[in-house]
Short mmCIF file of C-alpha atoms and ligand atoms in Angstrom, two decimals:
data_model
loop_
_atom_site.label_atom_id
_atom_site.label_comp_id
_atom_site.label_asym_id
_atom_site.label_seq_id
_atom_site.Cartn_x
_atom_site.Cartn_y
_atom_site.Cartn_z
CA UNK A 1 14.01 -7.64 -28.14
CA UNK A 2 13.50 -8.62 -31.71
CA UNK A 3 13.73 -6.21 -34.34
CA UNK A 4 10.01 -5.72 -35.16
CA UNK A 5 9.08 -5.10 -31.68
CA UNK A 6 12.06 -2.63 -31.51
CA UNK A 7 10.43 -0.88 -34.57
CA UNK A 8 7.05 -1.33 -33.08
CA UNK A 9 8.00 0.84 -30.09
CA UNK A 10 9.58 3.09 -32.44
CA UNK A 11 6.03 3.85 -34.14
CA UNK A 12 4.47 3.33 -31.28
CA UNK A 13 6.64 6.63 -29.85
CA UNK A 14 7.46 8.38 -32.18
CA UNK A 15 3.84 8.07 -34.46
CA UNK A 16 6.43 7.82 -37.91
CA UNK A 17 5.32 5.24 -40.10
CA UNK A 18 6.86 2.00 -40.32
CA UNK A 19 8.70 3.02 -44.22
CA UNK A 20 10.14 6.10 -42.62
CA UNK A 21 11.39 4.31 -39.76
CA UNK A 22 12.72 1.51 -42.06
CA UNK A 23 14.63 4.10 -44.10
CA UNK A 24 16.45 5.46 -40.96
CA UNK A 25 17.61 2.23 -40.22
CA UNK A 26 19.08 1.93 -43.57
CA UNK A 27 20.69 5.23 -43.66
CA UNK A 28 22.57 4.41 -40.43
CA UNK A 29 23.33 1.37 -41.35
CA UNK A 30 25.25 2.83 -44.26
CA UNK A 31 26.23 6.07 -42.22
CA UNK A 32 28.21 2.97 -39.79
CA UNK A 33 29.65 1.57 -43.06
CA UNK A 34 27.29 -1.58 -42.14
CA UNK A 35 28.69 -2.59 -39.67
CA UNK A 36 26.16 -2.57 -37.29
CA UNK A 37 23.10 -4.94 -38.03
CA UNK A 38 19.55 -3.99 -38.45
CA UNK A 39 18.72 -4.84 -34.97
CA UNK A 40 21.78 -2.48 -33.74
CA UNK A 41 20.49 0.22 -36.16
CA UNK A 42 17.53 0.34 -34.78
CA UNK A 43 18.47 0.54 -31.30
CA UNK A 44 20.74 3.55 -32.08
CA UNK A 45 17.80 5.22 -33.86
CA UNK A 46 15.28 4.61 -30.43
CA UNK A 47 18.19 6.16 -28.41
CA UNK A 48 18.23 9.14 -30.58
CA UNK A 49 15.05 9.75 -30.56
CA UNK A 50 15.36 9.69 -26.60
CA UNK A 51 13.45 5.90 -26.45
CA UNK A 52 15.07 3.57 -23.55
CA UNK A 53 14.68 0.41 -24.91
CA UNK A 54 16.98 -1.03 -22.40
CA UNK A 55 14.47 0.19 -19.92
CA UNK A 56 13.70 -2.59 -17.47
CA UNK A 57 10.07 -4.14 -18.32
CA UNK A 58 7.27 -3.49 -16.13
CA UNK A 59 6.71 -6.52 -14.55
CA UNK A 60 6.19 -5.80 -11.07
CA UNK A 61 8.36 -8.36 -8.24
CA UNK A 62 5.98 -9.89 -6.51
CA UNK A 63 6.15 -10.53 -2.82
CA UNK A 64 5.64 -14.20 -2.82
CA UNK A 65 8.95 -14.20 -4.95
CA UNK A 66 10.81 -12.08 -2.71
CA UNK A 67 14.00 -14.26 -1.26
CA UNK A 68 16.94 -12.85 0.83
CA UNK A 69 19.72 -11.88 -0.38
CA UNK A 70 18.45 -9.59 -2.92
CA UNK A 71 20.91 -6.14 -3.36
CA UNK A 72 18.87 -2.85 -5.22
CA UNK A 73 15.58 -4.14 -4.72
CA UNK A 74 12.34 -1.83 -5.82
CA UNK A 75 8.96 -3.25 -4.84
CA UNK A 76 5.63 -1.36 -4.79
CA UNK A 77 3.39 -2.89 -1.71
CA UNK A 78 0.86 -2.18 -0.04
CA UNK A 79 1.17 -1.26 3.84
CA UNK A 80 -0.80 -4.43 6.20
CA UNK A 81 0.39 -3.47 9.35
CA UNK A 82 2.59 -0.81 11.39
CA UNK A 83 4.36 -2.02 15.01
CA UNK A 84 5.34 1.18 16.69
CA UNK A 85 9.10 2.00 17.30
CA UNK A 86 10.63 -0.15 19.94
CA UNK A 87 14.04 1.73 21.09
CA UNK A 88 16.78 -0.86 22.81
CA UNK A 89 20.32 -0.64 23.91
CA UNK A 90 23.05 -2.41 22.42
CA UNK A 91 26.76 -2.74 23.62
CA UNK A 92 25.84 0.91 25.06
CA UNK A 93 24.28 2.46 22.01
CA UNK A 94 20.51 3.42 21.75
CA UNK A 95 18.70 2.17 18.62
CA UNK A 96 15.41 1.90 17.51
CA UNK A 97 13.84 -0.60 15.55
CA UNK A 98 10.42 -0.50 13.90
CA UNK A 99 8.55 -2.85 11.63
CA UNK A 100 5.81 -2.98 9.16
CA UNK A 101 4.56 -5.43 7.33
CA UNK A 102 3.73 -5.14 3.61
CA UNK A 103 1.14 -6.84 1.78
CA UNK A 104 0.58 -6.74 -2.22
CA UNK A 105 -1.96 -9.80 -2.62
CA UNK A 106 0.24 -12.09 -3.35
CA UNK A 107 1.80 -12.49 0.35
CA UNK A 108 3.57 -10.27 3.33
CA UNK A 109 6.79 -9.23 3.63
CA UNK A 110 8.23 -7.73 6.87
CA UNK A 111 10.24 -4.34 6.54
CA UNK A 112 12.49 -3.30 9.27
CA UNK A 113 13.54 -0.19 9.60
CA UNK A 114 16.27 0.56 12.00
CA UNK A 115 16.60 4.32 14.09
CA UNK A 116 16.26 7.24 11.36
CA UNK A 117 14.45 5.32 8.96
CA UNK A 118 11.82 4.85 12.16
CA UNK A 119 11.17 8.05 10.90
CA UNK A 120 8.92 6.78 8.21
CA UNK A 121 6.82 5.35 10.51
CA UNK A 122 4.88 8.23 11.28
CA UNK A 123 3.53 8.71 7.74
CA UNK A 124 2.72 5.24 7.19
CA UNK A 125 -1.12 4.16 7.65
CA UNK A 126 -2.36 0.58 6.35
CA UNK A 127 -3.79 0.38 3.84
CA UNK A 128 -1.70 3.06 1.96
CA UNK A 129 0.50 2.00 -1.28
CA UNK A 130 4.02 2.96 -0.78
CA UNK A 131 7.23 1.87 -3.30
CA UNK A 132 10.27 1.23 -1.50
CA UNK A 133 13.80 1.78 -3.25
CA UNK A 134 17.04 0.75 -3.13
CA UNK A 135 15.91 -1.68 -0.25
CA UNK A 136 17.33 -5.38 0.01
CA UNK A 137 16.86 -8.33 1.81
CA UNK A 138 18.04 -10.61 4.40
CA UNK A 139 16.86 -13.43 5.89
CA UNK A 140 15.38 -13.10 9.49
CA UNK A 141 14.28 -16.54 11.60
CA UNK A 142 13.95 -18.23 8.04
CA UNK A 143 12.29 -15.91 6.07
CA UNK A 144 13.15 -12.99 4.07
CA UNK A 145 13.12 -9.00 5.64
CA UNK A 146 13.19 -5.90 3.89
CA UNK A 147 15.60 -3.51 4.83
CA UNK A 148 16.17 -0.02 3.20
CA UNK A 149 20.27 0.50 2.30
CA UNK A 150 21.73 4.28 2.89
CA UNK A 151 20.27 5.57 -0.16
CA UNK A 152 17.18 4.26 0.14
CA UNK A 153 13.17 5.37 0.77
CA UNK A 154 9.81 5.26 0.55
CA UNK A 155 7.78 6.69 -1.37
CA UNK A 156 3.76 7.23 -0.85
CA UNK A 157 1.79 6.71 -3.89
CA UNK A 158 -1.42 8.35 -4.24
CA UNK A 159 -2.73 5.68 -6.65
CA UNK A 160 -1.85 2.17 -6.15
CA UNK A 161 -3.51 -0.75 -8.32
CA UNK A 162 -2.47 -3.32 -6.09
CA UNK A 163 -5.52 -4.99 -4.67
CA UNK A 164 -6.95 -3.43 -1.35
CA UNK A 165 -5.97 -4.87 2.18
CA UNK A 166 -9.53 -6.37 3.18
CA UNK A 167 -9.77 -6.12 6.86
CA UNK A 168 -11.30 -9.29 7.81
CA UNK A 169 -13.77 -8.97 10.65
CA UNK A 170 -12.50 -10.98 13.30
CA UNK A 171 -15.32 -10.09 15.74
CA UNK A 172 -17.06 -13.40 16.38
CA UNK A 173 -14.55 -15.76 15.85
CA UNK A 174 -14.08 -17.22 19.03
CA UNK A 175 -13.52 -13.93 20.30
CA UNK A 176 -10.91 -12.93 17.97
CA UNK A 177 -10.50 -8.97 18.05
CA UNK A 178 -8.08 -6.22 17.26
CA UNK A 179 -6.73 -4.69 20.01
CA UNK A 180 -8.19 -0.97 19.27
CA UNK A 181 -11.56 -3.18 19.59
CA UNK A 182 -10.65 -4.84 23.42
CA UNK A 183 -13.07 -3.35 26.03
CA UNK A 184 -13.04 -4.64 29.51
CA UNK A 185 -14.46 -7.53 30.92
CA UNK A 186 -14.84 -10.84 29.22
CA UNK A 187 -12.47 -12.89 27.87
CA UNK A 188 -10.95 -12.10 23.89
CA UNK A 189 -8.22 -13.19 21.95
CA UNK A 190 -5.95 -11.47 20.06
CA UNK A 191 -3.29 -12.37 17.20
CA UNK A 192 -0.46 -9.41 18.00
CA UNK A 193 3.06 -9.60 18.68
CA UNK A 194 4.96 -9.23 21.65
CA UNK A 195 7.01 -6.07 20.88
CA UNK A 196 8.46 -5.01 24.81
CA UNK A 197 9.18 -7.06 27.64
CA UNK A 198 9.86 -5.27 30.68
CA UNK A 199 12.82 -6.44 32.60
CA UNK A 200 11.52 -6.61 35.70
CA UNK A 201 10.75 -9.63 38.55
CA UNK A 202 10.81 -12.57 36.29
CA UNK A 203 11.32 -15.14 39.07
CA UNK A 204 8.94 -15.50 42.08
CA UNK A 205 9.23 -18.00 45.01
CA UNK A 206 6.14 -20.40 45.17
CA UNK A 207 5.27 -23.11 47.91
CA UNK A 208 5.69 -26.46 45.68
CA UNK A 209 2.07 -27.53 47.62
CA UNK A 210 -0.35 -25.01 46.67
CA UNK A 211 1.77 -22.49 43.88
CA UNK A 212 1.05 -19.49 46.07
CA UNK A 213 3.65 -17.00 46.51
CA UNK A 214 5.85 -17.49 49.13
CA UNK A 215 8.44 -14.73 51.24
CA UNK A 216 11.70 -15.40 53.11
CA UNK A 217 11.30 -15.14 56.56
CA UNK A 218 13.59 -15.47 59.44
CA UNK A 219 16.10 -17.23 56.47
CA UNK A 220 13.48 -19.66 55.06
CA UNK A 221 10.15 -19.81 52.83
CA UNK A 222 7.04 -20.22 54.97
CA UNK A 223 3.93 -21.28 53.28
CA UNK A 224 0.90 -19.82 55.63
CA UNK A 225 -0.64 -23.35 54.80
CA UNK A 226 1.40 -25.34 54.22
CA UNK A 227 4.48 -24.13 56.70
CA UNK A 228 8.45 -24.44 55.79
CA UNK A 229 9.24 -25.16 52.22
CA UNK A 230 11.82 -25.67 49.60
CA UNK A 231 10.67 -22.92 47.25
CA UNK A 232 9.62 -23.62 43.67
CA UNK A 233 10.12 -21.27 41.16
CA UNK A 234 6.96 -19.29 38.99
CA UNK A 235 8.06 -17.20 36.21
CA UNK A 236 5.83 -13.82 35.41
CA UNK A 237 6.19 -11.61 32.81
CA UNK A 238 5.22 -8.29 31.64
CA UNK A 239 5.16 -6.68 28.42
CA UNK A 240 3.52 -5.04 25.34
CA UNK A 241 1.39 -6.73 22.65
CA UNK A 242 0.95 -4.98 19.17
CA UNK A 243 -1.47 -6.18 16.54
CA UNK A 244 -1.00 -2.86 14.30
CA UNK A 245 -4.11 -1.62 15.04
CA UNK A 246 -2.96 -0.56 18.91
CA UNK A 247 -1.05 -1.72 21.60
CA UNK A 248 -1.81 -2.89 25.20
CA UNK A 249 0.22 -3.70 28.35
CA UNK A 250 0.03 -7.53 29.02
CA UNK A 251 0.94 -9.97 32.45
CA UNK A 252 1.71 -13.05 31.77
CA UNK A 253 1.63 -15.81 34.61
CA UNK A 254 3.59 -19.36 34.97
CA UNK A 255 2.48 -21.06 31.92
CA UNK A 256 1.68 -18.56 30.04
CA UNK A 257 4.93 -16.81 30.70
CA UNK A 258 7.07 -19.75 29.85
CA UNK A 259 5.06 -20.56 26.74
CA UNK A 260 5.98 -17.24 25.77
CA UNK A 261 9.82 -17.77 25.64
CA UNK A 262 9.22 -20.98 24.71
CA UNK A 263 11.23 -22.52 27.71
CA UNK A 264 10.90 -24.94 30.50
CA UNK A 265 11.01 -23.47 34.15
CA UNK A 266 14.59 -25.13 34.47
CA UNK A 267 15.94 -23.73 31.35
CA UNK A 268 14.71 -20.52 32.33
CA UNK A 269 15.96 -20.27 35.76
CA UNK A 270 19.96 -21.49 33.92
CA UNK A 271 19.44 -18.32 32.50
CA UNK A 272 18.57 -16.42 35.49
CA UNK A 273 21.19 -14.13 35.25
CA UNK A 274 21.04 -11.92 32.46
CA UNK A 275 18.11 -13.24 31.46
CA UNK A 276 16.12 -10.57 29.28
CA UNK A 277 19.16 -10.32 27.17
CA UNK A 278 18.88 -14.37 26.18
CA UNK A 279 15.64 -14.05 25.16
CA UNK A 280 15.03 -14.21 21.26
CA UNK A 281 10.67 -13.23 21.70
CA UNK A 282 10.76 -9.45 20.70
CA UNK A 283 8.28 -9.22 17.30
CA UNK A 284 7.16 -12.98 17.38
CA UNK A 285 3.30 -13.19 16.54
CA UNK A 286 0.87 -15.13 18.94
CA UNK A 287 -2.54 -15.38 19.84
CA UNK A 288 -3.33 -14.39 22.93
CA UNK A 289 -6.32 -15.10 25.08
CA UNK A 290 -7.20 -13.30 27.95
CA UNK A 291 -8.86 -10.71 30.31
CA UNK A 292 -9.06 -6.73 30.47
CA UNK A 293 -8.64 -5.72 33.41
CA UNK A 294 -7.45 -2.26 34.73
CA UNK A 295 -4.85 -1.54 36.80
CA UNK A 296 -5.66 0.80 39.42
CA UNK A 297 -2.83 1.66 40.57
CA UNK A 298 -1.80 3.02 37.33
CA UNK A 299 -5.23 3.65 35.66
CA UNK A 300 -4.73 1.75 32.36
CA UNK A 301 -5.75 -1.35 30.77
CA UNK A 302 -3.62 -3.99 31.16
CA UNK A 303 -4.39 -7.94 29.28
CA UNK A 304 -4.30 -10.66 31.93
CA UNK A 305 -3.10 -13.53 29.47
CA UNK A 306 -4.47 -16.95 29.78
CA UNK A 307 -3.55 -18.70 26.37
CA UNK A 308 0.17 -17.98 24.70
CA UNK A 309 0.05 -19.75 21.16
CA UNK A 310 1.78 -20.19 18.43
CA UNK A 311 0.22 -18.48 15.25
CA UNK A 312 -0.51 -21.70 13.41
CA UNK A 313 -1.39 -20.64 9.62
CA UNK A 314 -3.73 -23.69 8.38
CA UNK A 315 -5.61 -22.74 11.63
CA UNK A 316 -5.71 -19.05 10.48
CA UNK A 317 -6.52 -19.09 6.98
CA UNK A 318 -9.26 -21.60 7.80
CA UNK A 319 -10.52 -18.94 10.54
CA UNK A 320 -10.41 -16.25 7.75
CA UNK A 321 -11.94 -18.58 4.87
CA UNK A 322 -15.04 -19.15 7.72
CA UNK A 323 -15.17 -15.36 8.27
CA UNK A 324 -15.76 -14.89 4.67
CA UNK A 325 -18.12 -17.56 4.20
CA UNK A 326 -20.04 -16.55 7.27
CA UNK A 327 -20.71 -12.75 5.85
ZN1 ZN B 1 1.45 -23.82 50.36
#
C-alpha cells in the first residue's frame, strides 16, 4: 500500500482532514528520531487509531480457483446440493461421511465432511449461503475437495450476494427429473449419484443360451429349456441413488450393473471375493434411466435401471443451455 492510499483510509476512518493527518505523521516521525519513513509513520498512526491496514483485502476466492492443497482456507459459497450421511466401516471403526456440493457462480466445489462434522448436514438447505473456515483442500479422483480441519465450521449467512442457484427445470428434457419429482410408471432419467450399494447377491448363475437364471440341482445347472449347462455368470446390483433433492432405492441388472463399476463380467468375478470392498463407485455421478416400480414386498419405490452413464459435461451444459432457451 502506497502512502496516499494509507492516508486515504486514514481520512476515510477517521473523518480528520488530510493536514491533520499529515502533521501526525510528522510528529512521529520526529517522536522515532526519523527513523521510520513516511510510509512507516503512517502505518503506526492507522494502528493507533485501531485501523488494520494489514487486513487481508476483500477479494473473495473464487471457486473456479480453488486447487488442492490449500491449508486455512475461508470461502463464502453458496450450498447446490446436500447427499445425506452415508455411515461405513473401516478396519472396524464406524464413520460417516457426508457431502455437499457448493456452488458460488463461478463453479462447484465438493465438501466432505467426515462423522461429527455430518452434523452440519442437518442445517444445510440449497440454496442457502454459508462461509466455511479454517477448511482446506485435497485432491479427490483429480479434482479438488473441501474438507473442514479441527477448528473449523460453517457458518450460515443470512445475506449472501453471491448469485442465486437457478434450479434448471429438467422436466422435459428427455425425461430428465429430480428424484423428489419420480412418480411411477414410465420411464425417466435421472443425473444422481450412487451413494450405497448393498452388499448383497452380486453374482447369479445364468444358462449361457437364453440368460435366464439358472439353480444347482442334483450337483449341476439345469436350464428348463435349454437342459444341463456350464453356468454363465450375471452380475445384479442394488443400491441408493441421490440427486440432492431425494433419494431412491435402485436394481441394477447385467449391463447396467457392470457399467456401474465400470468392469467387465471377468474382472468382476476376479474380484469375487471381497468384492464390495474393491469397488471405488460410492458418490460417482451418473445418469440413470429407468422405471418406478414398487416393491411389494416391501412397499416402496424402488428404480429399475436401464441406462448407467457417465455424466458427460458438453452433453449437460448443452441440455441446460436448451432448457434455457426453450423457456
Ligand atoms: Zn436356457
Amino acid at each position: 500500500m502506497d502512502f496516499d492510499t494509507i492516508v486515504l483510509k486514514i481520512m476515510e476512518t477517521s473523518g480528520l482532514p488530510r493536514e491533520d493527518i499529515n502533521i501526525k505523521i510528522v510528529d512521529k516521525q520526529s517522536e522515532l528520531s526519523g527513523l521510520v519513513s513516511k510510509e512507516g509513520a503512517a502505518y503506526i498512526i492507522a494502528k493507533e487509531m485501531g485501523l488494520d491496514l494489514l487486513q487481508k483485502s476483500n477479494r473473495r476466492l473464487e471457486i473456479k480457483n480453488v486447487v488442492a492443497g490449500v491449508r486455512n482456507l475461508n470461502l463464502t459459497a453458496r450450498i447446490f446440493r446436500v447427499f445425506e450421511t452415508r455411515e461405513f466401516e473401516y478396519k472396524g471403526q464406524k464413520g460417516r461421511v457426508a457431502n455437499v456440493i457448493l456452488s458460488d457462480g463461478s463453479g462447484t466445489i465438493r465438501m466432505s465432511l467426515w462423522n461429527e462434522q455430518c452434523d452440519h448436514v442437518e442445517r444445510l438447505k440449497p440454496g442457502m449461503g454459508i462461509e466455511i473456515f479454517a477448511a482446506y483442500t485435497k485432491e479427490n479422483q483429480g479434482k479438488p475437495e473441501v474438507r473442514l480441519s479441527k477448528r473449523g465450521g460453517i457458518k450460515l449467512l443470512e445475506t449472501c450476494d453471491l448469485p442465486e442457484i437457478t434450479d434448471v427445470p429438467m422436466n422435459g428434457v428427455g425425461g430428465r427429473t429430480t428424484i423428489s419429482n419420480i412418480s411411477e410408471g414410465g420411464s425417466c432419467e435421472v443425473r444422481a449419484a450412487l451413494v450405497q450399494l448393498f452388499e448383497t447377491g452380486a453374482f447369479y448363475e445364468m444358462c449361457p443360451q437364453c440368460n435366464k437364471r439358472i439353480k444347482k440341482e442334483d450337483g449341476s445347472f439345469k436350464c428348463a429349456v435349454h437342459g444341463e449347462q456350464k453356468p454363465d455368470f450375471m452380475l445384479i446390483l442394488s443400491g441408493v441413488i441421490d440427486d440432492g433433492t431425494g433419494n431412491i432405492r435402485c436394481v441394477f441388472f447385467r449391463d447396467n450393473a457392470l457399467n456401474l463399476i465400470g468392469m467387465k463380467i471377468e474382472d468382476a468375478l476376479q474380484l469375487r471375493d471381497g468384492f464390495f470392498e474393491k469397488l471405488n463407485v460410492l458418490g460417482t455421478e451418473f445418469i440413470f434411466s429407468g422405471q418406478i416400480r414398487t416393491n411389494k414386498m416391501f412397499g416402496r419405490k424402488e428404480f429399475v435401471v436401464n441406462s448407467v452413464n457417465k455424466v458427460d459435461i458438453r452433453t449437460e451444459s448443452d441440455k441446460i443451455l436448451n432448457t434455457l432457451k426453450s423457456n
